[in-house]
Coordinates of C-alpha atoms in Angstrom, one line a residue:
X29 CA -11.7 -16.0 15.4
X30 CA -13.1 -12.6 14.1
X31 CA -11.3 -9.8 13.0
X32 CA -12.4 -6.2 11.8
X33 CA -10.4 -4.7 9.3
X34 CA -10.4 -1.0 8.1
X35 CA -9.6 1.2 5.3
X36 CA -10.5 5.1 4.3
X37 CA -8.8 5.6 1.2
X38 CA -9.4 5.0 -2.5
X39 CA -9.7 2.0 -4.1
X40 CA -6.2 1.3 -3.9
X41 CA -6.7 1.1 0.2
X42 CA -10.0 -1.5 0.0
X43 CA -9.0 -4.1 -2.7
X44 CA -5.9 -5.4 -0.6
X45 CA -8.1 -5.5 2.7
X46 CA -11.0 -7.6 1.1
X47 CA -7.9 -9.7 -0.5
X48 CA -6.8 -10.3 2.9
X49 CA -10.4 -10.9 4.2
X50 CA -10.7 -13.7 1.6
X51 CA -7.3 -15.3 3.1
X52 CA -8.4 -15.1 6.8
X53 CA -11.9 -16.7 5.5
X54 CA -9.6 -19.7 4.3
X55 CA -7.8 -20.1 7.4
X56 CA -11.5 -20.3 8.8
X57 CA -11.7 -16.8 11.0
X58 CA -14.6 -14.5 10.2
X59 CA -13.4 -11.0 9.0
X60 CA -15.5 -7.7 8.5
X61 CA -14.7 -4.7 6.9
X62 CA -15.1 -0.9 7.2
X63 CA -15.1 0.8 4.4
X64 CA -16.1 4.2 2.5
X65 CA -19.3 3.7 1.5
X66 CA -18.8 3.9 -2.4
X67 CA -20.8 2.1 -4.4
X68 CA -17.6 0.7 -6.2
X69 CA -16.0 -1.0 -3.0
X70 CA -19.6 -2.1 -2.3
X71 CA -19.7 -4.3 -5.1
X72 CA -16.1 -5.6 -4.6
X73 CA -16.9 -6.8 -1.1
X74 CA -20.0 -8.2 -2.2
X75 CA -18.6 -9.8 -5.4
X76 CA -15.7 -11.7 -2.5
X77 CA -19.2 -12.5 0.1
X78 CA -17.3 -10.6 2.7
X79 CA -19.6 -7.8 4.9
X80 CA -19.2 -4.6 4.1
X81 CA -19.7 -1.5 7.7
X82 CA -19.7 1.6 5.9
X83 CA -17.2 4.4 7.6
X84 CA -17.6 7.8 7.0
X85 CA -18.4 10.1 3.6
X86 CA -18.0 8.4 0.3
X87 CA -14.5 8.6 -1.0
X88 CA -15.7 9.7 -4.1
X89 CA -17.7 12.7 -2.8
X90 CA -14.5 14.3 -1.4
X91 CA -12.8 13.9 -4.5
X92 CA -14.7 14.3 -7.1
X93 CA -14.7 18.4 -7.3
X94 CA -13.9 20.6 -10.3
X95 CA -10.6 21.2 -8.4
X96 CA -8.5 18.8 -6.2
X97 CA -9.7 19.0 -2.4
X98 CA -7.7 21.7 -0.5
X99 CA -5.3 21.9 2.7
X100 CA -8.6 23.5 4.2
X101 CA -11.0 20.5 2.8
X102 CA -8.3 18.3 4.9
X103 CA -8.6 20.1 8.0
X104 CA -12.5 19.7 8.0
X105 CA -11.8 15.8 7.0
X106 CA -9.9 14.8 9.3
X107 CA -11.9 15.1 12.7
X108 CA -14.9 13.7 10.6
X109 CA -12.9 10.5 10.0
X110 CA -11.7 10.9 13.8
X111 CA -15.7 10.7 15.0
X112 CA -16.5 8.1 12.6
X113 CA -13.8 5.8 13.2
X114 CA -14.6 5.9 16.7
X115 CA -18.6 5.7 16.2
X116 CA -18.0 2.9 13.9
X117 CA -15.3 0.7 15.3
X118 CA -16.9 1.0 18.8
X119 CA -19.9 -1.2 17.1
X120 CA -18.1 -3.0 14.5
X121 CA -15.3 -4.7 16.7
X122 CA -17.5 -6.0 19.8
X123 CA -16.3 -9.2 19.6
X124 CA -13.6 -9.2 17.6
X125 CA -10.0 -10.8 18.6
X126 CA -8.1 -7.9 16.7
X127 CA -8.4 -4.4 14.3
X128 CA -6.2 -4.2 11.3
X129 CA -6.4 -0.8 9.9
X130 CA -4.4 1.0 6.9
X131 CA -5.7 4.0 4.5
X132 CA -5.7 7.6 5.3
X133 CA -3.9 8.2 8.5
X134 CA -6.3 6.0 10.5
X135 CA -6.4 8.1 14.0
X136 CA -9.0 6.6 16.2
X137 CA -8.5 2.7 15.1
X138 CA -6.1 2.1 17.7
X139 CA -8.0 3.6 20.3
X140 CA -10.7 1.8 20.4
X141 CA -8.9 -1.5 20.1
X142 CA -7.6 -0.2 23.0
X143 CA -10.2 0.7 24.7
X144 CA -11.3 -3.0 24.1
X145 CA -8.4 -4.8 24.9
X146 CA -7.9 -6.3 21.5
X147 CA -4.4 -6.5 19.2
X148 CA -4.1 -4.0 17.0
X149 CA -2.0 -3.8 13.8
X150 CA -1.3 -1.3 11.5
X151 CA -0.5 -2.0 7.8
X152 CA 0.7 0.3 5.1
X153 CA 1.1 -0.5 1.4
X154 CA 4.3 1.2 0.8
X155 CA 7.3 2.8 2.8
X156 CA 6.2 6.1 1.5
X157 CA 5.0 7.6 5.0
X158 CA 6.9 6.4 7.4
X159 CA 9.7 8.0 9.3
X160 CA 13.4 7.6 7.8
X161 CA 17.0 8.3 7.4
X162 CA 16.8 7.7 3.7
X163 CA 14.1 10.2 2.6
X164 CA 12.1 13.2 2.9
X165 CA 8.4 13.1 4.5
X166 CA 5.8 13.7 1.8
X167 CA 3.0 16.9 1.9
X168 CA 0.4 17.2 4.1
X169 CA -2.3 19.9 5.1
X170 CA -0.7 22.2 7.6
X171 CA 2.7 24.2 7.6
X172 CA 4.8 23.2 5.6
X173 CA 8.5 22.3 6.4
X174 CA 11.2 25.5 5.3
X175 CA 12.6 25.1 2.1
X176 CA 16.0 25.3 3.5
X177 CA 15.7 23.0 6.0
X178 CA 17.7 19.5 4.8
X179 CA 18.2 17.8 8.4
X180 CA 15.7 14.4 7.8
X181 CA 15.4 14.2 11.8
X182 CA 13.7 17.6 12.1
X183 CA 11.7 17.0 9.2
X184 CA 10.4 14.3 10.5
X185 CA 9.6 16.0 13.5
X186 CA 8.1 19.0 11.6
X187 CA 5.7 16.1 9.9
X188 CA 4.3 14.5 13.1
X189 CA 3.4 18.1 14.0
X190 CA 1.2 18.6 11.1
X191 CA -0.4 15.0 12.2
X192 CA -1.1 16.8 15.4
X193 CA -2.2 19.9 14.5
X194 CA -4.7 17.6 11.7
X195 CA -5.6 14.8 14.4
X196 CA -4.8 15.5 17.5
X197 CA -7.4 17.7 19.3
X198 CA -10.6 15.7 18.1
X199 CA -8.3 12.3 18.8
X200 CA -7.9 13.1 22.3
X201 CA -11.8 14.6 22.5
X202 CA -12.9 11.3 22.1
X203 CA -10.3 9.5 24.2
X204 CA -11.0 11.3 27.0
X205 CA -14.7 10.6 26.3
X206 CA -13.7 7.0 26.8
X207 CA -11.6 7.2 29.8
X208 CA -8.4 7.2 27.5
X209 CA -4.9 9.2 28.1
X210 CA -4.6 11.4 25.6
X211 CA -1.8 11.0 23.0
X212 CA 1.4 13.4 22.3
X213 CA 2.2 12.4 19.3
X214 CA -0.9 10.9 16.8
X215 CA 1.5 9.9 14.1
X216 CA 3.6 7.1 16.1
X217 CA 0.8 6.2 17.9
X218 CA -1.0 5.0 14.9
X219 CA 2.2 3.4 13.3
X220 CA 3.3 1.6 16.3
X221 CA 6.6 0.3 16.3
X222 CA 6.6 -2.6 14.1
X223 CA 4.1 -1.4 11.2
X224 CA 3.2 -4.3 8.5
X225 CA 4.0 -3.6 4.7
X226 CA 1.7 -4.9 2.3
X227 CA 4.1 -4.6 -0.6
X228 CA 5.9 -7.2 -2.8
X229 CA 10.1 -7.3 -1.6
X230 CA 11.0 -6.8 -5.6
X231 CA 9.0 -3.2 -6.4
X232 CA 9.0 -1.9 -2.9
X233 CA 12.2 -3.2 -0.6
X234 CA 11.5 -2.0 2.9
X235 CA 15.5 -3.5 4.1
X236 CA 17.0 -0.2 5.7
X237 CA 14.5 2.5 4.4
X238 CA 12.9 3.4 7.6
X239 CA 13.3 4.0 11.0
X240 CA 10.3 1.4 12.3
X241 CA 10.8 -2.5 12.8
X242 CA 9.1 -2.9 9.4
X243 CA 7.0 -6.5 8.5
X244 CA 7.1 -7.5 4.9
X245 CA 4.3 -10.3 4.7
X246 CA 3.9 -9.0 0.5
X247 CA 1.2 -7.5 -1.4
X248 CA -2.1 -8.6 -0.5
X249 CA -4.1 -9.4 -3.5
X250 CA -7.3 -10.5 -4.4
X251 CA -7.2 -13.3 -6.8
X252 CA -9.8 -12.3 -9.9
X253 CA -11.0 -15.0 -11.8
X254 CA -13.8 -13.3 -13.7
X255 CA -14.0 -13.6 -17.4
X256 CA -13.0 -10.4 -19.7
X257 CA -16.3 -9.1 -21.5
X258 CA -17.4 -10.2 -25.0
X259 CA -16.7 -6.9 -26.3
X260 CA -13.9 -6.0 -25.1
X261 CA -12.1 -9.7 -26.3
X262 CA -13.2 -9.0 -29.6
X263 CA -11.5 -5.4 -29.6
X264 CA -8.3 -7.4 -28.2
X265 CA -8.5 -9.8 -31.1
X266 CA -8.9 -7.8 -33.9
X267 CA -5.4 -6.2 -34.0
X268 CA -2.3 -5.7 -32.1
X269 CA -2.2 -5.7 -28.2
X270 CA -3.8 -1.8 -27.3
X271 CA -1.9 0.5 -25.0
X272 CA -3.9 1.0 -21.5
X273 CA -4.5 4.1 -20.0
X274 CA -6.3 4.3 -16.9
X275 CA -5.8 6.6 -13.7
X276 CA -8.6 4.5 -11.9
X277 CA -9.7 6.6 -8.6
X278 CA -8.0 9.6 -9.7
X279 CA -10.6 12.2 -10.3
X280 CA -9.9 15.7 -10.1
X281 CA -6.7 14.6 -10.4
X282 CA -6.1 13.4 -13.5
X283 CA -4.1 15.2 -15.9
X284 CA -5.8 17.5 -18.0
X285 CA -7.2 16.6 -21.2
X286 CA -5.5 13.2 -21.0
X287 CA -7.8 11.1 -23.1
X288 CA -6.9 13.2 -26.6
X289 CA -3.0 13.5 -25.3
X290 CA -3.4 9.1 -24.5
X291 CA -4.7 8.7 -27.5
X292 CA -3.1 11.0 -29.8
X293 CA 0.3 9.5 -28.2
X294 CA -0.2 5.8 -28.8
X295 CA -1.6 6.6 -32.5
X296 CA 1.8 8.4 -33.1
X297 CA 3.2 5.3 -32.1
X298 CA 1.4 3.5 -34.2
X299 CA -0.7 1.3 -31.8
X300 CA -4.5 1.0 -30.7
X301 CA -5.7 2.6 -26.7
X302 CA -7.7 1.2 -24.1
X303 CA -9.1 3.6 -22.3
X304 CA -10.4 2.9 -18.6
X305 CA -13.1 5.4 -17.5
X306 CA -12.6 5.4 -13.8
X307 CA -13.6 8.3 -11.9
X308 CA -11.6 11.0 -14.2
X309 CA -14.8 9.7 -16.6
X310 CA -12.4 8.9 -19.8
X311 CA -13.8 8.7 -23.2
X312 CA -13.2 8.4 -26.7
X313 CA -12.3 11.4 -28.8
X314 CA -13.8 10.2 -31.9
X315 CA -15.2 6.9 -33.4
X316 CA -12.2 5.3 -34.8
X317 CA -12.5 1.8 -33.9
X318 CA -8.5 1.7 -32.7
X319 CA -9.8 2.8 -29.5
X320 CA -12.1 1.1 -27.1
X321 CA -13.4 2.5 -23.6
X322 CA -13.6 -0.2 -20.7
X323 CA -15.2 0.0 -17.1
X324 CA -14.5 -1.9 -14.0
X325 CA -12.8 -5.0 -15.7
X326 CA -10.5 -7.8 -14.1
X327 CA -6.9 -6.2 -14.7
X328 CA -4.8 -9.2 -13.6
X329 CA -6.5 -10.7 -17.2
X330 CA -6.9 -7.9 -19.0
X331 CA -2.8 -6.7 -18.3
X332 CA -1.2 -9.5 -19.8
X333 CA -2.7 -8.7 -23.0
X334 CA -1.4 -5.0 -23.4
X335 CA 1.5 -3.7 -24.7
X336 CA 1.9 -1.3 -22.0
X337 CA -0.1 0.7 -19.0
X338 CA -0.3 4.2 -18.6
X339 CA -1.2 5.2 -15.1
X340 CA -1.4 7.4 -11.8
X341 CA 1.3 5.3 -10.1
X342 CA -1.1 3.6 -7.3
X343 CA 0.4 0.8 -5.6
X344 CA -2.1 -1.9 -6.6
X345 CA -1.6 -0.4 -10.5
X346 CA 2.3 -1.0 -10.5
X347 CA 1.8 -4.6 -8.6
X348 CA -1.3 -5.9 -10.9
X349 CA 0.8 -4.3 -14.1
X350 CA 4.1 -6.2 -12.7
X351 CA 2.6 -9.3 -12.2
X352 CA 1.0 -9.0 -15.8
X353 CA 4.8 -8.4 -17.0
X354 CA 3.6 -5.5 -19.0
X355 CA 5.4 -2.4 -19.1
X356 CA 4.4 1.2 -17.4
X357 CA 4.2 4.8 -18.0
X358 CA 3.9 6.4 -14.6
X359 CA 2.4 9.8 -14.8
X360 CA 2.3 10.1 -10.6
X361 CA -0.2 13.2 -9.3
X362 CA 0.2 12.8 -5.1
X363 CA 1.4 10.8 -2.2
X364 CA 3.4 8.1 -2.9
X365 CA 2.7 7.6 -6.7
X366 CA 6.2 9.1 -7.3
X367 CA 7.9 6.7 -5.1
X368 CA 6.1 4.0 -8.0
X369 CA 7.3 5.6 -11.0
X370 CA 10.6 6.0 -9.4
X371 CA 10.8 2.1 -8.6
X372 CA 9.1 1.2 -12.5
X373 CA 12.7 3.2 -13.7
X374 CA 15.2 2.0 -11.5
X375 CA 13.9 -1.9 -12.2
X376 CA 13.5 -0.8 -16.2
X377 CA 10.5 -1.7 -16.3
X378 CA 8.4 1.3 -17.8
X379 CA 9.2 5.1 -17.8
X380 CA 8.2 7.7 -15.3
X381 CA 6.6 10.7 -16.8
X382 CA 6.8 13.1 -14.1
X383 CA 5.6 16.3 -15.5
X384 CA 2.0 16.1 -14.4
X385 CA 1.0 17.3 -17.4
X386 CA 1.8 15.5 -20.4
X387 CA 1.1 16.7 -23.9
X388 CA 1.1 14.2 -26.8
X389 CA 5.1 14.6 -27.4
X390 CA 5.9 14.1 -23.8
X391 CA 4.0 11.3 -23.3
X392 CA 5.1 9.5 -26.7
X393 CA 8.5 9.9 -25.8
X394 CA 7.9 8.0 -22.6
X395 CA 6.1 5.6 -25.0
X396 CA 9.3 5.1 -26.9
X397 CA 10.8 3.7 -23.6
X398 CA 8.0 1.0 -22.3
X399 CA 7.5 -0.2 -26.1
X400 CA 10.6 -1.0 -26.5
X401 CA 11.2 -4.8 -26.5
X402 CA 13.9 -5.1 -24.1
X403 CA 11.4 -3.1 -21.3
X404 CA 8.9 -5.7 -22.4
X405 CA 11.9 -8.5 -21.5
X406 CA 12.9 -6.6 -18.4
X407 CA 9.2 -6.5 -17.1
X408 CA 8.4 -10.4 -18.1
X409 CA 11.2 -11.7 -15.6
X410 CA 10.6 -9.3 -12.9
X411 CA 7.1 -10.4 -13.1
X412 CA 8.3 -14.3 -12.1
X413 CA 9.9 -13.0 -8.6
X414 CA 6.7 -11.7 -8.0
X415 CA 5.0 -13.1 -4.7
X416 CA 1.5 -13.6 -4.8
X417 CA 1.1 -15.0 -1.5
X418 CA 1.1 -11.9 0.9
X419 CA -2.3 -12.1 1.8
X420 CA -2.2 -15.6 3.1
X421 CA 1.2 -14.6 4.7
X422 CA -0.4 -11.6 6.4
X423 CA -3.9 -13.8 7.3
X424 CA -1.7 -16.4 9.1
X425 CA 0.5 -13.6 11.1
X426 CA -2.4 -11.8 12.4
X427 CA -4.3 -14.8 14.0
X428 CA -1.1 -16.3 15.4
X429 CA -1.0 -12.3 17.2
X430 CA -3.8 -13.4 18.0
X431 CA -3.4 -16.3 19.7
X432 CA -0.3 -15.0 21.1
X433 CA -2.6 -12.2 22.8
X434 CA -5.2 -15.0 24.1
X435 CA -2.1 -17.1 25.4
X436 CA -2.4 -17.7 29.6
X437 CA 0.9 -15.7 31.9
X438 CA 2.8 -18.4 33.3
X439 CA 4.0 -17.9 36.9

């Protein structure tokens, strides 16, 4: 069996899909992904073997600007992810059994898998976006919902118009260009009606929250097994375990100034920083040797020897620092990274910082809280009902849809 899977997103939206690419692998189907063509998911894909068919602009090209892109830079996005999808997917799932997409609201995936007549899925890696009785819809480019207006249902509506008015003119360009129906509404055609959540149960319980026949096959992670640098252990050994601070794709988006507030935070504390450059470009404020300055590195090793992680609130941030048992400070910037930091307090493990803009005696306060050694408990034994099986949960689903598709009518 082959299988394309797709992402546009940061890396937050590519790790999981390579993780699941691995699990397929195991289960002996061949699985290709699309991907922004980054230099950074490059190398992941190629460090797991698993082909990489770049889509669209780099991630990192959009977001990368002295300011954080605009409504405006969304509405010039989107049909440029439409036209790619559809260029790309066209090629890349000719002979294929099935197109699993997630990331940035993937209009044009579906279309062409049904244009092939090939099972589609879509996954998502938290409950964030999708429609429900329970919660507000988040922002997007367009116009935005009236203050005053409380009733979810209308809401809801208001949001899959601004999917529209972002997708739905170059979306139906291209399906008619195919022979395709156009679609009325872009959002719940991409959803479907039984999405897949690739979330663990424990941070991010799906049980009620929305309005979609959800599927809960758990995070989907990919297992890293490579060995902390030489430099880095040493820094680890010679003193206490270091605060981490790290806001890993986040780049215009970082807070401002945040290395000297990290750093200047975790010294009034009395402890030593790790900071992770990422694409905010972190760096030292001085020499002092309590602070060391890491790269791409193997979190799942690297968090279980920390005292605590300071970061953006991206799903695969809160799972790896979960699963590590060490304890968070959320400092959440967009999209669903406030859903995070409000799932780190209410399971007490870590402290939300939601002022985007902490200065040294914010963020030492919220210090106060994930130090403290009954977080530190709290975070160890939520750590053990972690799952760490989604992948292989979600690998085995999708080719039994896919067998399911390829099953002969009877009558």
């Amino acid at each position: 069996m082959r299988v394309l899977l797709t992402s546009w997103g940061s890396r937050g939206d590519v790790e999981p899909l390579v993780g699941l690419a691995v699990a397929l692998r195991e289960l002996g189907a061949e699985a290709r992904v699309c991907a922004p063509p980054d230099e950074d998911f490059a190398a992941l894909l190629d460090r797991a073997g698993v082909p990489l068919v770049p889509l669209g602009p780099s991630v990192r090209s959009v977001v990368s600007g002295a300011k954080p892109p605009t409504g405006k830079d969304g509405f010039r996005l989107a049909p440029e992810l439409v036209a790619a999808r559809f260029d790309t997917f066209t090629e890349a799932a000719q002979g294929c059994d099935a197109l699993l997409t997630t990331g940035l609201m993937p209009a044009g995936a579906r279309d062409v898998a049904e244009k092939l007549g090939i099972p589609y899925v879509y996954a998502c890696f938290q409950i964030y976006g999708l429609p429900s009785r329970h919660f507000r819809p988040g922002q997007r480019p367009g116009t935005p919902s009236p203050q005053d207006e409380t009733d979810l249902t209308v809401l809801w509506e208001q949001d899959a118009q601004r999917v529209n008015a972002l997708y739905g003119e170059p979306l139906n360009s291209h399906r008619a260009a195919i022979g395709l129906a156009p679609v009325d509404n872009v959002r719940d055609y991409v959803f479907t009606d039984q999405p897949w959540l690739a979330a663990d149960a424990t941070l991010c319980p799906s049980q009620g929250m929305t309005n979609l026949d959800v599927v809960q096959t758990g995070a989907w992670i990919l297992p890293d097994n490579r060995p902390l640098p030489d430099d880095l252990v040493a820094f680890l050994d010679a003193g206490t375990p270091p605060v981490y601070v790290g806001f890993g794709s986040m780049a215009s988006h970082a807070p401002k100034d945040i290395a000297r507030v990290a750093t200047e935070a975790v010294r009034a504390r009395g402890g030593r920083v790790l900071l992770a450059r990422g694409w905010a470009g972190l760096a030292s404020i001085d020499d002092a040797d309590d602070c060391f300055v890491v790269g791409e590195v193997n979190q799942q090793a690297l968090f279980r020897r920390v005292a605590a992680v300071v970061h953006h609130g991206g799903a695969g941030t809160t799972t790896t620092a979960a699963m590590a048992g060490a304890p968070q400070v959320v400092i959440p910037r967009i999209a669903d990274q406030p859903y995070w930091a409000g799932r780190v307090v209410e399971l007490g493990i870590g402290a939300a910082h939601l002022d985007p803009e902490p200065t040294v005696e914010s963020l030492s306060e919220a210090l106060a809280t994930a130090l403290d050694p009954d977080t530190r408990t709290r975070a160890t034994a939520v750590a053990g009902t972690i799952r760490t099986d989604g992948a292989a949960v979600a690998a085995k689903r999708l080719l039994d849809v896919i067998s399911r598709d390829r099953a002969p009518m009877s009558g």
